[in-house]
Amino acid sequence: KILKEISHNPQIRRNIVDLGGLPILVNILDSPHKSLKCLAAETIANVAKFRRARRAVRHHGGITKLVALLDCAQNSEPAQSSLYDARDVEVARCGALALWSCSKSYANKEAIRKAGGIPLLAGLLKTSHENMLIPVVGTLQECASEENYRAAIKAERIIENLVKNLNSENEQLQEHCAMAIYQCAEDKETRDLVRLHGGLKPLASLLNNTDNKERLAAVTGAIWKCSISKENVTKFREYKAIETLVGLLTDQPEEVLVNVVGALGECCQEYENRVLVRKCGGIQPLVNLLVGINQTLLVNVTKAVGACAVEPESMMIIDRLDGVRLLWSLLKNPHPDVKASAAWALCPCIQNAKDAGEMVRSFVGGLELVVNLLKSDNKEVLASVCAAITNIAKDQENLAVITDHGVVPLLSKLANTNNDKLRRHLAEAISRCCMWGRNRVTFGEYKAVAPLVRYLRSNDANVHRATAQALYQLSEDADNCITMHENGAVKLLLDMVGSPDQDLQEAAAGCISNIRRLALATEKARYT
């Protein structure tokens, strides 16, 4: 009893571990006296707040013994939960408390899973004892960061009980349930389960209680991950969650903002929601967040601003607020994820701006910055920058400038890649850049043509379309035609002339036509 009380103090916790207290406490977990088991487990729960202590509990076999405590309260039918022996419930509660502290470490999460902890925790979720539910859900929420656990949580049908407890009166319990849903909803099936069990409505209504910031962060996190599925976004719109989310874009801590903006970024993939965000005045606070330093927040904000920029009216507001310049300056950010996200967001901005060519030229050093990003090692950065270059190069003047900055050799250097996403955007950029001066010939000189032919063997239809269009542009030059022919392009392109995709058909046919025309001219020259 004394140890349980004094172990709340951080210094005393360390002393207990230094004096070898943990193995003794772990042994007491085997005691036949339920009250002793409880006291030992609660003391372990207090002590295991730092790494060395958590490791010691595992090394002395404590995890298996703590998991065994969860079994105490499961011998009766759930229907008779009110008849549980109160002491058995208390033993299981203390076991769950200790596991919750221990589950902060990866090795312990694995140990809990191997000891059969998940089905037992799932069983305890069916109880109505709130003080039992909090440590149980807390442990599940900690463990749900691991892939193995998420699969098991699905198998044990834990999601429906998490959803049910969102409607509890207890704020701490709501917070842990929302947090567990946030961890698990990376998975599509789980997102569907949350919707099917009616979890979206309580999440949306919890957005209105903004006093408890920890709970608000968990709820907005769950909404963000759930809104990756379109069906869920439709429900959130029905429950008026999007307007509420826009209201949370100001005066909130960063951990809430990251999630709110993440959710809006997903919701704004749909036209109706883009209009809704604009009408609720959401563009200004989103653009204001482009000047922060939190990496995750910046990735989410750039995605949300990019999604809004697809709508021309929103784009006008973004431009007026200097949002495009802010996105451009994020291309200098040291984090590759932020760079890539900013470059993706610039694509719709350039597509939908009034005078895009002039706007892009107005950024001093902006074009050189973009071209130099083609020296990056990060595939996502490269793909996003190629996509941005495709849009920039639609303007002849800008295409001339990036050609002077050496865009052709840099694009050619990337051609030997196996990454389909990069291949697609690289081929589109090459196709666009062929429209200036001697660029077609230069791509041939820098050996970009043969690798492009190999892209036609990819399994991705988008890669086929982009590559056929690039080859069509390159085939305007005789030497490139010879390279294509030598690398077996004709047979591959002939198959694509029969594609249901009209753009692919036309590009493939045009390319074959150019190769054939050169062959005929060569033969004619030979005879004359």
Coordinates of N, CA, C and O in Angstrom, one line a residue, residues 441-519:
V441 N 15.9 17.2 -79.8 CA 17.2 16.7 -80.2 C 18.1 16.5 -79.0 O 18.8 15.4 -78.8
T442 N 18.1 17.4 -78.0 CA 18.9 17.4 -76.8 C 18.5 16.2 -76.0 O 19.4 15.5 -75.4
F443 N 17.2 15.9 -75.8 CA 16.8 14.7 -75.1 C 17.5 13.4 -75.7 O 17.9 12.6 -74.9
G444 N 17.5 13.4 -77.0 CA 18.1 12.2 -77.7 C 19.6 12.2 -77.3 O 20.2 11.1 -77.0
E445 N 20.3 13.4 -77.4 CA 21.7 13.4 -77.1 C 22.0 13.0 -75.7 O 23.1 12.4 -75.4
Y446 N 21.1 13.3 -74.7 CA 21.3 12.9 -73.3 C 20.8 11.5 -73.0 O 20.6 11.2 -71.8
K447 N 20.5 10.8 -74.0 CA 20.1 9.3 -73.9 C 18.8 9.1 -73.1 O 18.7 8.3 -72.2
A448 N 17.8 10.0 -73.3 CA 16.6 9.8 -72.6 C 15.6 8.9 -73.3 O 14.6 8.5 -72.7
V449 N 15.9 8.6 -74.6 CA 14.8 8.0 -75.4 C 14.7 6.5 -75.1 O 13.6 6.0 -74.9
A450 N 15.8 5.8 -75.1 CA 15.8 4.3 -74.9 C 15.1 3.9 -73.5 O 14.2 3.0 -73.5
P451 N 15.4 4.6 -72.4 CA 14.7 4.2 -71.2 C 13.2 4.5 -71.2 O 12.5 3.7 -70.7
L452 N 12.8 5.5 -72.0 CA 11.4 5.8 -72.1 C 10.7 4.7 -72.8 O 9.5 4.3 -72.4
V453 N 11.3 4.1 -73.8 CA 10.7 2.9 -74.5 C 10.4 1.8 -73.5 O 9.3 1.2 -73.5
R454 N 11.3 1.6 -72.5 CA 11.0 0.5 -71.5 C 9.8 0.8 -70.6 O 9.2 -0.1 -70.1
Y455 N 9.4 2.1 -70.5 CA 8.3 2.4 -69.7 C 7.0 1.8 -70.3 O 6.0 1.6 -69.6
L456 N 7.0 1.5 -71.6 CA 5.8 0.9 -72.2 C 5.5 -0.5 -71.7 O 4.5 -1.0 -71.9
R457 N 6.5 -1.1 -71.0 CA 6.3 -2.4 -70.5 C 5.8 -2.3 -69.1 O 5.5 -3.4 -68.5
S458 N 5.6 -1.1 -68.5 CA 5.0 -1.0 -67.2 C 3.6 -1.5 -67.2 O 2.9 -1.7 -68.2
N459 N 3.0 -1.8 -65.9 CA 1.6 -2.2 -65.8 C 0.7 -1.1 -65.6 O -0.5 -1.3 -65.5
D460 N 1.2 0.1 -65.6 CA 0.3 1.3 -65.2 C -0.2 2.0 -66.5 O 0.7 2.5 -67.3
A461 N -1.5 2.1 -66.7 CA -2.0 2.7 -67.9 C -1.6 4.2 -68.0 O -1.4 4.7 -69.1
N462 N -1.5 4.9 -66.8 CA -1.2 6.3 -66.8 C 0.3 6.5 -67.4 O 0.6 7.5 -68.1
V463 N 1.1 5.5 -67.0 CA 2.5 5.6 -67.5 C 2.5 5.4 -69.0 O 3.2 6.1 -69.8
H464 N 1.7 4.4 -69.5 CA 1.6 4.2 -71.0 C 1.2 5.5 -71.7 O 1.8 5.9 -72.7
R465 N 0.2 6.1 -71.2 CA -0.3 7.3 -71.9 C 0.7 8.4 -72.0 O 1.0 9.0 -73.0
A466 N 1.3 8.7 -70.8 CA 2.3 9.8 -70.7 C 3.5 9.5 -71.6 O 4.1 10.3 -72.3
T467 N 3.9 8.2 -71.6 CA 5.1 7.8 -72.3 C 4.9 7.9 -73.8 O 5.7 8.4 -74.6
A468 N 3.7 7.4 -74.3 CA 3.4 7.4 -75.7 C 3.4 8.9 -76.2 O 3.9 9.2 -77.3
Q469 N 2.8 9.8 -75.3 CA 2.8 11.2 -75.7 C 4.2 11.8 -75.8 O 4.5 12.5 -76.7
A470 N 5.1 11.4 -74.9 CA 6.5 11.9 -74.9 C 7.2 11.3 -76.1 O 7.9 12.0 -76.8
L471 N 7.0 10.0 -76.4 CA 7.7 9.4 -77.6 C 7.2 10.1 -78.9 O 7.9 10.3 -79.8
Y472 N 5.9 10.4 -78.9 CA 5.3 11.1 -80.1 C 6.0 12.4 -80.3 O 6.5 12.7 -81.4
Q473 N 6.2 13.1 -79.2 CA 6.9 14.4 -79.4 C 8.4 14.2 -79.8 O 8.9 14.9 -80.7
L474 N 9.0 13.2 -79.2 CA 10.5 13.0 -79.5 C 10.7 12.4 -80.9 O 11.7 12.6 -81.5
S475 N 9.6 11.8 -81.4 CA 9.8 11.1 -82.7 C 9.7 12.1 -83.9 O 9.9 11.7 -85.0
E476 N 9.6 13.4 -83.6 CA 9.7 14.4 -84.6 C 11.2 14.6 -85.0 O 11.4 15.2 -86.0
D477 N 12.1 14.0 -84.3 CA 13.5 14.1 -84.6 C 14.0 12.7 -85.1 O 13.7 11.7 -84.5
A478 N 14.7 12.7 -86.3 CA 15.0 11.5 -87.0 C 15.9 10.5 -86.1 O 15.6 9.3 -86.0
D479 N 16.9 11.1 -85.4 CA 17.8 10.2 -84.6 C 17.0 9.5 -83.5 O 17.2 8.3 -83.2
N480 N 16.0 10.2 -82.9 CA 15.2 9.6 -81.9 C 14.4 8.4 -82.5 O 14.2 7.4 -81.8
C481 N 13.9 8.6 -83.7 CA 13.1 7.5 -84.3 C 13.9 6.3 -84.5 O 13.5 5.2 -84.2
I482 N 15.2 6.5 -84.8 CA 16.1 5.3 -85.0 C 16.3 4.6 -83.7 O 16.2 3.4 -83.5
T483 N 16.5 5.4 -82.6 CA 16.7 4.8 -81.3 C 15.5 4.0 -80.8 O 15.6 2.9 -80.3
M484 N 14.3 4.6 -81.1 CA 13.0 3.9 -80.7 C 12.9 2.6 -81.4 O 12.6 1.6 -80.9
H485 N 13.2 2.7 -82.7 CA 13.1 1.5 -83.6 C 14.0 0.4 -83.1 O 13.6 -0.8 -82.9
E486 N 15.3 0.8 -82.8 CA 16.3 -0.2 -82.3 C 15.9 -0.8 -80.9 O 16.2 -1.9 -80.6
N487 N 15.1 -0.1 -80.1 CA 14.8 -0.6 -78.8 C 13.4 -1.2 -78.8 O 12.8 -1.5 -77.7
G488 N 12.9 -1.5 -80.0 CA 11.6 -2.3 -80.0 C 10.4 -1.5 -79.7 O 9.4 -2.1 -79.2
A489 N 10.4 -0.2 -80.0 CA 9.2 0.6 -79.6 C 8.0 0.3 -80.5 O 6.8 0.3 -80.0
V490 N 8.2 -0.1 -81.8 CA 7.1 -0.2 -82.7 C 6.1 -1.3 -82.3 O 4.9 -1.1 -82.2
K491 N 6.7 -2.5 -81.9 CA 5.8 -3.6 -81.5 C 4.9 -3.2 -80.3 O 3.7 -3.4 -80.2
L492 N 5.6 -2.5 -79.3 CA 4.9 -2.1 -78.1 C 3.8 -1.1 -78.4 O 2.7 -1.1 -77.9
L493 N 4.2 -0.2 -79.3 CA 3.2 0.9 -79.6 C 2.0 0.4 -80.4 O 0.9 0.8 -80.3
L494 N 2.3 -0.6 -81.3 CA 1.2 -1.2 -82.1 C 0.1 -1.8 -81.2 O -1.0 -1.6 -81.5
D495 N 0.6 -2.4 -80.1 CA -0.4 -3.0 -79.2 C -1.3 -1.9 -78.6 O -2.5 -2.1 -78.3
M496 N -0.7 -0.7 -78.4 CA -1.4 0.4 -77.7 C -2.3 1.2 -78.7 O -3.2 1.9 -78.2
V497 N -2.2 1.0 -80.0 CA -3.1 1.6 -80.9 C -4.5 1.1 -80.7 O -5.5 1.8 -80.9
G498 N -4.6 -0.1 -80.1 CA -5.9 -0.7 -79.9 C -6.5 -0.4 -78.5 O -7.5 -0.9 -78.1
S499 N -5.8 0.5 -77.8 CA -6.3 0.8 -76.4 C -7.6 1.5 -76.4 O -7.9 2.3 -77.3
P500 N -8.4 1.3 -75.3 CA -9.7 2.1 -75.2 C -9.4 3.6 -74.9 O -10.3 4.4 -75.0
D501 N -8.2 3.9 -74.4 CA -7.9 5.2 -74.0 C -7.5 6.0 -75.3 O -6.5 5.8 -75.9
Q502 N -8.3 7.0 -75.6 CA -8.2 7.7 -76.9 C -6.8 8.5 -77.0 O -6.2 8.5 -78.1
D503 N -6.4 9.1 -75.9 CA -5.2 9.9 -76.0 C -4.0 9.0 -76.2 O -3.1 9.3 -77.0
L504 N -4.0 7.8 -75.6 CA -3.0 6.8 -75.8 C -3.0 6.3 -77.2 O -1.9 6.2 -77.9
Q505 N -4.1 6.0 -77.8 CA -4.3 5.5 -79.2 C -3.6 6.5 -80.1 O -2.8 6.2 -80.9
E506 N -4.0 7.8 -79.9 CA -3.5 8.8 -80.9 C -2.0 9.0 -80.8 O -1.3 9.1 -81.8
A507 N -1.5 9.1 -79.6 CA -0.1 9.3 -79.4 C 0.7 8.1 -80.0 O 1.7 8.3 -80.7
A508 N 0.3 6.9 -79.7 CA 0.9 5.7 -80.2 C 0.9 5.7 -81.7 O 2.0 5.4 -82.4
A509 N -0.2 6.0 -82.3 CA -0.4 6.0 -83.8 C 0.5 7.1 -84.4 O 1.2 6.8 -85.4
G510 N 0.5 8.2 -83.8 CA 1.4 9.4 -84.3 C 2.8 9.0 -84.3 O 3.6 9.3 -85.2
C511 N 3.3 8.4 -83.2 CA 4.7 8.0 -83.1 C 5.1 7.0 -84.1 O 6.1 7.1 -84.8
I512 N 4.2 5.9 -84.3 CA 4.5 4.9 -85.3 C 4.5 5.6 -86.7 O 5.4 5.3 -87.5
S513 N 3.6 6.5 -86.9 CA 3.6 7.2 -88.2 C 4.9 7.9 -88.5 O 5.4 7.8 -89.6
N514 N 5.4 8.6 -87.5 CA 6.7 9.3 -87.6 C 7.8 8.4 -87.9 O 8.7 8.6 -88.8
I515 N 7.9 7.2 -87.2 CA 8.9 6.3 -87.4 C 8.9 5.7 -88.8 O 9.9 5.6 -89.5
R516 N 7.6 5.4 -89.2 CA 7.4 4.8 -90.6 C 7.8 5.8 -91.7 O 8.4 5.4 -92.7
R517 N 7.4 7.1 -91.4 CA 7.7 8.1 -92.4 C 9.2 8.2 -92.6 O 9.7 8.3 -93.8
L518 N 10.0 8.1 -91.6 CA 11.4 8.2 -91.7 C 12.0 7.0 -92.4 O 12.8 7.2 -93.3
A519 N 11.4 5.8 -92.1 CA 11.9 4.6 -92.8 C 11.7 4.7 -94.3 O 12.5 4.4 -95.1

